mmCIF file of C-alpha atoms in Angstrom:
data_model
loop_
_atom_site.group_PDB
_atom_site.id
_atom_site.type_symbol
_atom_site.label_atom_id
_atom_site.label_comp_id
_atom_site.label_asym_id
_atom_site.label_seq_id
_atom_site.Cartn_x
_atom_site.Cartn_y
_atom_site.Cartn_z
ATOM 1 C CA MET L 760 0.142 0.114 0.323
ATOM 2 C CA ALA L 761 3.196 2.994 0.412
ATOM 3 C CA ALA L 762 3.394 2.973 -3.215
ATOM 4 C CA ASP L 763 0.017 3.436 -3.311
ATOM 5 C CA LEU L 764 0.128 6.059 -0.746
ATOM 6 C CA SER L 765 3.560 7.621 -1.887
ATOM 7 C CA LYS L 766 1.309 8.785 -5.949
ATOM 8 C CA THR L 767 -1.870 10.328 -3.479
ATOM 9 C CA PRO L 768 -1.788 13.776 -2.959
ATOM 10 C CA ALA L 769 0.473 15.304 -0.239
ATOM 11 C CA THR L 770 1.045 18.490 1.588
ATOM 12 C CA GLY L 771 5.164 17.540 2.248
ATOM 13 C CA LEU L 772 3.931 17.603 6.748
ATOM 14 C CA ARG L 773 6.113 14.957 8.121
ATOM 15 C CA VAL L 774 5.546 13.785 11.327
ATOM 16 C CA GLN L 775 5.851 9.863 13.150
ATOM 17 C CA ALA L 776 4.658 7.462 11.772
ATOM 18 C CA CYS L 777 2.747 3.871 12.063
ATOM 19 C CA GLY L 778 2.849 2.543 8.304
ATOM 20 C CA ASP L 779 0.312 0.070 9.380
ATOM 21 C CA CYS L 780 -2.479 2.189 10.757
ATOM 22 C CA HIS L 781 -5.573 -0.156 10.553
ATOM 23 C CA LEU L 782 -8.112 -0.579 12.826
ATOM 24 C CA LEU L 783 -6.964 -4.012 13.681
ATOM 25 C CA ASN L 784 -3.559 -2.715 15.167
ATOM 26 C CA PHE L 785 -6.041 -0.804 17.504
ATOM 27 C CA GLY L 786 -6.136 -1.866 21.424
ATOM 28 C CA VAL L 787 -7.182 -1.773 25.356
ATOM 29 C CA PHE L 788 -3.671 -2.306 27.298
ATOM 30 C CA ALA L 789 -2.152 -1.130 30.855
ATOM 31 C CA THR L 790 0.423 1.775 30.716
ATOM 32 C CA PRO L 791 3.198 1.585 33.314
ATOM 33 C CA GLU L 792 1.265 3.241 35.999
ATOM 34 C CA ARG L 793 -1.000 0.479 35.080
ATOM 35 C CA ASN L 794 -4.441 2.470 33.825
ATOM 36 C CA LEU L 795 -5.766 1.020 30.391
ATOM 37 C CA ILE L 796 -5.245 3.094 27.695
ATOM 38 C CA PHE L 797 -6.848 3.334 23.220
ATOM 39 C CA ASP L 798 -3.915 3.180 21.187
ATOM 40 C CA ILE L 799 -2.031 1.756 17.755
ATOM 41 C CA ASN L 800 -0.098 -1.118 18.597
ATOM 42 C CA ASP L 801 2.189 -2.453 16.178
ATOM 43 C CA PHE L 802 4.866 -0.508 15.109
ATOM 44 C CA ASP L 803 6.940 -2.887 12.541
ATOM 45 C CA GLU L 804 7.391 -0.682 9.703
ATOM 46 C CA THR L 805 7.410 3.089 11.519
ATOM 47 C CA LEU L 806 8.719 5.945 9.732
ATOM 48 C CA PRO L 807 8.990 9.911 9.152
ATOM 49 C CA ALA L 808 6.558 9.545 6.764
ATOM 50 C CA PRO L 809 3.771 12.372 5.204
ATOM 51 C CA TRP L 810 0.718 12.569 7.649
ATOM 52 C CA GLU L 811 -2.160 11.704 5.348
ATOM 53 C CA TRP L 812 -0.264 8.016 4.624
ATOM 54 C CA ASP L 813 -1.672 6.570 7.877
ATOM 55 C CA LEU L 814 -4.906 8.457 7.561
ATOM 56 C CA LYS L 815 -5.632 7.358 4.941
ATOM 57 C CA ARG L 816 -4.331 3.386 5.731
ATOM 58 C CA LEU L 817 -7.086 3.760 8.191
ATOM 59 C CA ALA L 818 -9.473 4.741 6.395
ATOM 60 C CA THR L 819 -9.753 2.786 4.122
ATOM 61 C CA SER L 820 -9.137 -0.268 6.537
ATOM 62 C CA PHE L 821 -13.301 1.062 7.500
ATOM 63 C CA VAL L 822 -14.195 0.667 4.496
ATOM 64 C CA LEU L 823 -12.987 -2.819 4.491
ATOM 65 C CA ALA L 824 -13.520 -4.470 7.445
ATOM 66 C CA GLY L 825 -16.999 -2.829 6.118
ATOM 67 C CA ARG L 826 -16.701 -4.657 3.265
ATOM 68 C CA ASP L 827 -16.348 -7.532 4.587
ATOM 69 C CA ASN L 828 -19.030 -7.326 7.241
ATOM 70 C CA ARG L 829 -20.932 -7.417 3.880
ATOM 71 C CA TYR L 830 -22.622 -4.024 4.721
ATOM 72 C CA ALA L 831 -23.581 -1.336 2.522
ATOM 73 C CA ALA L 832 -21.413 1.221 -0.215
ATOM 74 C CA ALA L 833 -23.321 3.872 1.616
ATOM 75 C CA ASP L 834 -22.346 2.581 5.255
ATOM 76 C CA CYS L 835 -19.021 2.056 4.998
ATOM 77 C CA ARG L 836 -18.417 5.754 3.186
ATOM 78 C CA ASP L 837 -19.766 7.062 6.218
ATOM 79 C CA GLY L 838 -16.997 5.212 8.638
ATOM 80 C CA ALA L 839 -14.603 6.453 6.468
ATOM 81 C CA VAL L 840 -15.900 9.593 6.562
ATOM 82 C CA ALA L 841 -15.903 8.944 10.636
ATOM 83 C CA VAL L 842 -12.360 8.381 10.540
ATOM 84 C CA VAL L 843 -11.365 11.856 8.700
ATOM 85 C CA ARG L 844 -13.688 13.793 10.658
ATOM 86 C CA ALA L 845 -12.784 12.281 14.211
ATOM 87 C CA TYR L 846 -9.290 12.617 13.082
ATOM 88 C CA ARG L 847 -9.783 16.352 12.248
ATOM 89 C CA GLU L 848 -11.205 18.024 14.772
ATOM 90 C CA ARG L 849 -9.403 16.024 17.129
ATOM 91 C CA MET L 850 -6.819 17.753 15.770
ATOM 92 C CA ALA L 851 -8.028 20.743 15.380
ATOM 93 C CA GLU L 852 -8.462 20.118 19.706
ATOM 94 C CA LEU L 853 -4.096 19.867 19.780
ATOM 95 C CA ALA L 854 -4.213 23.042 17.986
ATOM 96 C CA ASP L 855 -4.955 25.151 20.368
ATOM 97 C CA SER L 856 -3.586 22.634 23.538
ATOM 98 C CA THR L 857 0.038 24.200 24.941
ATOM 99 C CA VAL L 858 2.932 21.520 22.921
ATOM 100 C CA LEU L 859 3.033 19.320 27.460
ATOM 101 C CA GLN L 860 -1.075 19.161 27.516
ATOM 102 C CA ALA L 861 -1.259 17.808 23.751
ATOM 103 C CA TRP L 862 2.369 14.948 24.331
ATOM 104 C CA TYR L 863 0.200 14.616 27.675
ATOM 105 C CA SER L 864 -3.208 13.360 26.321
ATOM 106 C CA LYS L 865 -4.306 9.324 25.543
ATOM 107 C CA LEU L 866 -7.607 8.232 25.009
ATOM 108 C CA ASP L 867 -8.915 6.851 28.499
ATOM 109 C CA VAL L 868 -10.152 3.794 28.611
ATOM 110 C CA LEU L 869 -12.306 4.149 31.278
ATOM 111 C CA LYS L 870 -14.043 7.462 29.423
ATOM 112 C CA LEU L 871 -14.172 6.540 26.068
ATOM 113 C CA ILE L 872 -16.874 4.282 27.345
ATOM 114 C CA GLY L 873 -18.660 6.500 29.173
ATOM 115 C CA GLU L 874 -19.863 8.319 26.095
ATOM 116 C CA THR L 875 -20.793 5.209 24.685
ATOM 117 C CA ALA L 876 -24.317 6.350 23.197
ATOM 118 C CA ASP L 877 -25.382 3.166 23.215
ATOM 119 C CA PRO L 878 -26.984 1.391 26.758
ATOM 120 C CA GLU L 879 -26.078 -2.854 24.649
ATOM 121 C CA LEU L 880 -22.934 -2.101 22.971
ATOM 122 C CA ARG L 881 -21.388 -0.098 26.451
ATOM 123 C CA GLU L 882 -22.217 -3.054 29.344
ATOM 124 C CA PHE L 883 -20.392 -4.953 26.712
ATOM 125 C CA ARG L 884 -17.158 -3.292 26.991
ATOM 126 C CA GLU L 885 -17.983 -2.394 30.810
ATOM 127 C CA ARG L 886 -17.500 -6.227 30.475
ATOM 128 C CA LYS L 887 -14.336 -6.928 28.741
ATOM 129 C CA LEU L 888 -12.979 -4.182 30.570
ATOM 130 C CA LYS L 889 -13.590 -6.507 33.845
ATOM 131 C CA LYS L 890 -12.897 -9.757 31.987
ATOM 132 C CA LEU L 891 -8.825 -7.352 31.182
ATOM 133 C CA GLN L 892 -9.306 -6.262 34.850
ATOM 134 C CA SER L 893 -8.706 -9.256 36.480
ATOM 135 C CA ARG L 894 -6.040 -10.851 34.511
ATOM 136 C CA SER L 895 -2.962 -11.546 36.384
ATOM 137 C CA ALA L 896 0.451 -13.077 34.232
ATOM 138 C CA LEU L 897 1.032 -14.665 37.747
ATOM 139 C CA GLU L 898 -1.864 -16.981 38.284
ATOM 140 C CA ASP L 899 -3.617 -17.040 34.173
ATOM 141 C CA ASP L 900 -1.326 -17.042 31.818
ATOM 142 C CA TYR L 901 2.527 -17.997 33.616
ATOM 143 C CA PRO L 902 0.421 -22.284 34.459
ATOM 144 C CA LYS L 903 -1.343 -21.543 30.300
ATOM 145 C CA LEU L 904 2.379 -20.783 29.675
ATOM 146 C CA VAL L 905 4.479 -22.408 30.812
ATOM 147 C CA GLU L 906 5.141 -26.022 32.577
ATOM 148 C CA GLU L 907 7.307 -27.620 35.376
ATOM 149 C CA VAL L 908 10.824 -30.241 32.709
ATOM 150 C CA GLY L 909 13.065 -32.073 35.279
ATOM 151 C CA GLY L 910 11.945 -29.807 37.714
ATOM 152 C CA LYS L 911 13.094 -25.782 35.955
ATOM 153 C CA PRO L 912 10.273 -24.044 34.313
ATOM 154 C CA ARG L 913 9.183 -24.407 30.359
ATOM 155 C CA ILE L 914 7.264 -22.855 27.930
ATOM 156 C CA LYS L 915 5.372 -24.880 26.491
ATOM 157 C CA ASP L 916 5.300 -26.230 23.063
ATOM 158 C CA ASP L 917 2.291 -25.051 21.406
ATOM 159 C CA PRO L 918 2.897 -25.936 18.390
ATOM 160 C CA PRO L 919 2.366 -24.704 15.401
ATOM 161 C CA TYR L 920 2.631 -21.400 17.213
ATOM 162 C CA ILE L 921 5.053 -22.099 20.431
ATOM 163 C CA PHE L 922 7.874 -24.498 19.730
ATOM 164 C CA HIS L 923 11.709 -25.554 20.852
ATOM 165 C CA LEU L 924 14.083 -25.492 18.411
ATOM 166 C CA SER L 925 16.466 -27.424 18.039
ATOM 167 C CA GLU L 926 19.670 -25.575 17.302
ATOM 168 C CA LEU L 927 18.513 -23.224 20.037
ATOM 169 C CA VAL L 928 19.356 -25.278 22.653
ATOM 170 C CA THR L 929 23.084 -26.116 22.330
ATOM 171 C CA PRO L 930 25.715 -24.829 24.202
ATOM 172 C CA GLU L 931 27.256 -22.042 21.462
ATOM 173 C CA ALA L 932 23.230 -20.781 21.562
ATOM 174 C CA GLN L 933 22.891 -20.194 24.304
ATOM 175 C CA GLU L 934 26.044 -18.454 24.842
ATOM 176 C CA MET L 935 24.468 -15.931 21.804
ATOM 177 C CA ILE L 936 21.355 -15.611 23.516
ATOM 178 C CA VAL L 937 22.934 -14.823 26.016
ATOM 179 C CA GLU L 938 25.021 -12.048 24.218
ATOM 180 C CA ALA L 939 21.994 -10.232 22.446
ATOM 181 C CA PHE L 940 20.187 -10.045 26.369
ATOM 182 C CA GLN L 941 23.229 -8.532 27.421
ATOM 183 C CA SER L 942 22.820 -5.897 23.944
ATOM 184 C CA TYR L 943 18.855 -5.658 25.083
ATOM 185 C CA ARG L 944 19.763 -4.700 28.230
ATOM 186 C CA GLU L 945 22.559 -1.947 27.221
ATOM 187 C CA SER L 946 19.371 -0.641 25.152
ATOM 188 C CA MET L 947 17.810 -0.030 28.465
ATOM 189 C CA ARG L 948 16.737 3.647 30.000
ATOM 190 C CA TYR L 949 19.600 2.950 33.600
ATOM 191 C CA ASP L 950 16.192 2.136 35.463
ATOM 192 C CA HIS L 951 14.382 -0.214 33.855
ATOM 193 C CA ARG L 952 17.451 -2.243 33.606
ATOM 194 C CA PHE L 953 17.658 -1.445 37.207
ATOM 195 C CA LEU L 954 13.435 -2.713 36.900
ATOM 196 C CA LEU L 955 15.537 -6.284 34.358
ATOM 197 C CA ASP L 956 17.671 -7.234 36.675
ATOM 198 C CA LYS L 957 15.332 -8.171 39.656
ATOM 199 C CA PHE L 958 14.451 -11.682 36.164
ATOM 200 C CA ARG L 959 16.037 -14.125 35.065
ATOM 201 C CA MET L 960 17.131 -15.555 32.144
ATOM 202 C CA MET L 961 14.461 -19.326 32.208
ATOM 203 C CA ASP L 962 13.304 -20.212 28.223
ATOM 204 C CA VAL L 963 13.143 -18.870 24.810
ATOM 205 C CA ALA L 964 10.662 -20.399 22.190
ATOM 206 C CA PHE L 965 10.019 -19.461 19.270
ATOM 207 C CA LYS L 966 6.656 -17.813 17.927
ATOM 208 C CA VAL L 967 4.573 -17.481 14.912
ATOM 209 C CA VAL L 968 4.063 -14.352 13.633
ATOM 210 C CA GLY L 969 1.298 -12.708 11.795
ATOM 211 C CA VAL L 970 0.891 -12.945 8.474
ATOM 212 C CA GLY L 971 2.909 -9.603 7.467
ATOM 213 C CA SER L 972 5.435 -11.392 9.230
ATOM 214 C CA VAL L 973 5.857 -14.265 8.155
ATOM 215 C CA GLY L 974 9.730 -15.341 7.391
ATOM 216 C CA THR L 975 11.387 -12.962 9.593
ATOM 217 C CA PHE L 976 11.965 -14.546 14.050
ATOM 218 C CA CYS L 977 9.910 -13.756 16.573
ATOM 219 C CA SER L 978 10.323 -15.615 20.013
ATOM 220 C CA VAL L 979 8.996 -15.876 24.122
ATOM 221 C CA MET L 980 11.895 -15.578 26.865
ATOM 222 C CA LEU L 981 10.076 -16.325 29.974
ATOM 223 C CA LEU L 982 11.835 -14.769 33.008
ATOM 224 C CA LEU L 983 11.262 -15.657 36.125
ATOM 225 C CA ALA L 984 11.981 -13.041 39.400
ATOM 226 C CA GLU L 985 11.412 -14.557 43.094
ATOM 227 C CA ASP L 986 8.330 -16.857 43.843
ATOM 228 C CA ASN L 987 8.060 -17.676 40.532
ATOM 229 C CA ASP L 988 6.921 -14.166 39.542
ATOM 230 C CA PRO L 989 7.206 -14.253 35.470
ATOM 231 C CA LEU L 990 7.976 -11.584 33.657
ATOM 232 C CA PHE L 991 7.115 -12.724 29.645
ATOM 233 C CA LEU L 992 9.101 -11.457 26.468
ATOM 234 C CA GLN L 993 8.601 -10.763 22.812
ATOM 235 C CA ILE L 994 11.558 -10.792 20.658
ATOM 236 C CA LYS L 995 11.035 -9.455 17.051
ATOM 237 C CA GLN L 996 12.284 -9.501 14.185
ATOM 238 C CA ALA L 997 13.431 -5.922 13.151
ATOM 239 C CA ASN L 998 14.328 -5.246 8.826
ATOM 240 C CA THR L 999 13.202 -1.901 6.408
ATOM 241 C CA SER L 1000 10.383 -0.709 6.749
ATOM 242 C CA VAL L 1001 8.138 -1.003 3.821
ATOM 243 C CA LEU L 1002 8.023 2.436 4.157
ATOM 244 C CA GLU L 1003 11.300 3.902 3.497
ATOM 245 C CA PRO L 1004 11.698 3.223 -0.699
ATOM 246 C CA TYR L 1005 8.368 5.705 0.061
ATOM 247 C CA ALA L 1006 9.857 8.197 2.128
ATOM 248 C CA GLY L 1007 13.341 8.091 2.798
ATOM 249 C CA ARG L 1008 16.035 6.801 5.209
ATOM 250 C CA GLY L 1009 14.551 7.096 8.876
ATOM 251 C CA PRO L 1010 17.196 9.046 11.528
ATOM 252 C CA PHE L 1011 17.925 4.707 12.443
ATOM 253 C CA GLU L 1012 20.642 2.423 11.444
ATOM 254 C CA HIS L 1013 19.581 -0.184 13.415
ATOM 255 C CA ASN L 1014 15.979 -1.408 12.689
ATOM 256 C CA GLY L 1015 14.589 -2.541 16.036
ATOM 257 C CA GLN L 1016 15.933 0.618 17.795
ATOM 258 C CA ARG L 1017 13.644 2.549 14.662
ATOM 259 C CA VAL L 1018 10.815 0.511 16.291
ATOM 260 C CA VAL L 1019 11.718 1.481 19.174
ATOM 261 C CA MET L 1020 11.461 5.317 19.133
ATOM 262 C CA GLY L 1021 8.218 5.141 16.695
ATOM 263 C CA GLN L 1022 7.221 2.975 19.271
ATOM 264 C CA ARG L 1023 7.903 5.383 22.268
ATOM 265 C CA LEU L 1024 6.943 8.880 19.625
ATOM 266 C CA MET L 1025 3.266 7.587 18.540
ATOM 267 C CA GLN L 1026 2.180 5.088 22.041
ATOM 268 C CA ALA L 1027 0.687 7.392 24.316
ATOM 269 C CA ALA L 1028 2.998 5.878 27.176
ATOM 270 C CA SER L 1029 4.852 2.509 26.449
ATOM 271 C CA ASP L 1030 6.206 -0.720 28.242
ATOM 272 C CA LEU L 1031 9.062 -0.167 30.180
ATOM 273 C CA PHE L 1032 10.989 -2.980 28.840
ATOM 274 C CA LEU L 1033 11.554 -1.764 24.842
ATOM 275 C CA GLY L 1034 14.335 -2.442 24.337
ATOM 276 C CA TRP L 1035 16.517 -3.330 20.339
ATOM 277 C CA THR L 1036 19.920 -6.006 20.141
ATOM 278 C CA THR L 1037 21.834 -7.761 17.220
ATOM 279 C CA GLY L 1038 22.090 -11.285 16.717
ATOM 280 C CA ARG L 1039 25.199 -12.395 15.746
ATOM 281 C CA LYS L 1040 24.034 -13.749 12.748
ATOM 282 C CA GLY L 1041 22.740 -9.073 12.266
ATOM 283 C CA ARG L 1042 19.684 -10.062 12.352
ATOM 284 C CA GLN L 1043 19.008 -7.556 14.137
ATOM 285 C CA PHE L 1044 15.367 -7.838 16.804
#
């Protein structure tokens, strides 16, 4: 789609673009302060680019979603128009804000639910939120994803989605993993490193990723603090952004750093454990 967007009119104003701004890449997640916000959550292609590209991509995704759900063409068009109108109105609000007000603005989930006009939809969202708030990594995720093997915690194999690669269990491979992890640690802020050091690495398993990332290396890492307090980290290969041939090279040579910095710029609040590293074979993560 980047090739198509590059041929459309643009004002010349560039922003930190997502590069894959469609409706399924938005969701609810917790901030480091454990507040729930609604935001975009996929930054594999992020790069400075014309601001129009993300908006056109987003509006198009609403049309495609409507068609896939057999909505009338007029309804699909109304959805796209509503997206663009909401963007315009929000930008007008931010234009009257101070720099810091705009920087700290966010979409609060509780406020969004409270403003839902349809009673049934509001009740549905409240139920989903309650379920999300009740989840616990220790009580919900850990028992489902981890098992004891030889007295040690190990990520459960769930082929073809999650499984252990035989080539990752050799001493050389384990040494490479430790090296890459230490490099990742050095990319983090000092205070975040202090938090990471409370955990010890226990296991790494290969993870199958979405269609857009087929052919790239992705894995999940299990770390534990005291009392089996778990932390799961995703390690995902970062390649050149699809926007680069049309928008030009960004300020970062390392694609992992490009993704992390783009995410920090675009999200209202980002994960404390974001970082980047390079494997021995030159793969960037």
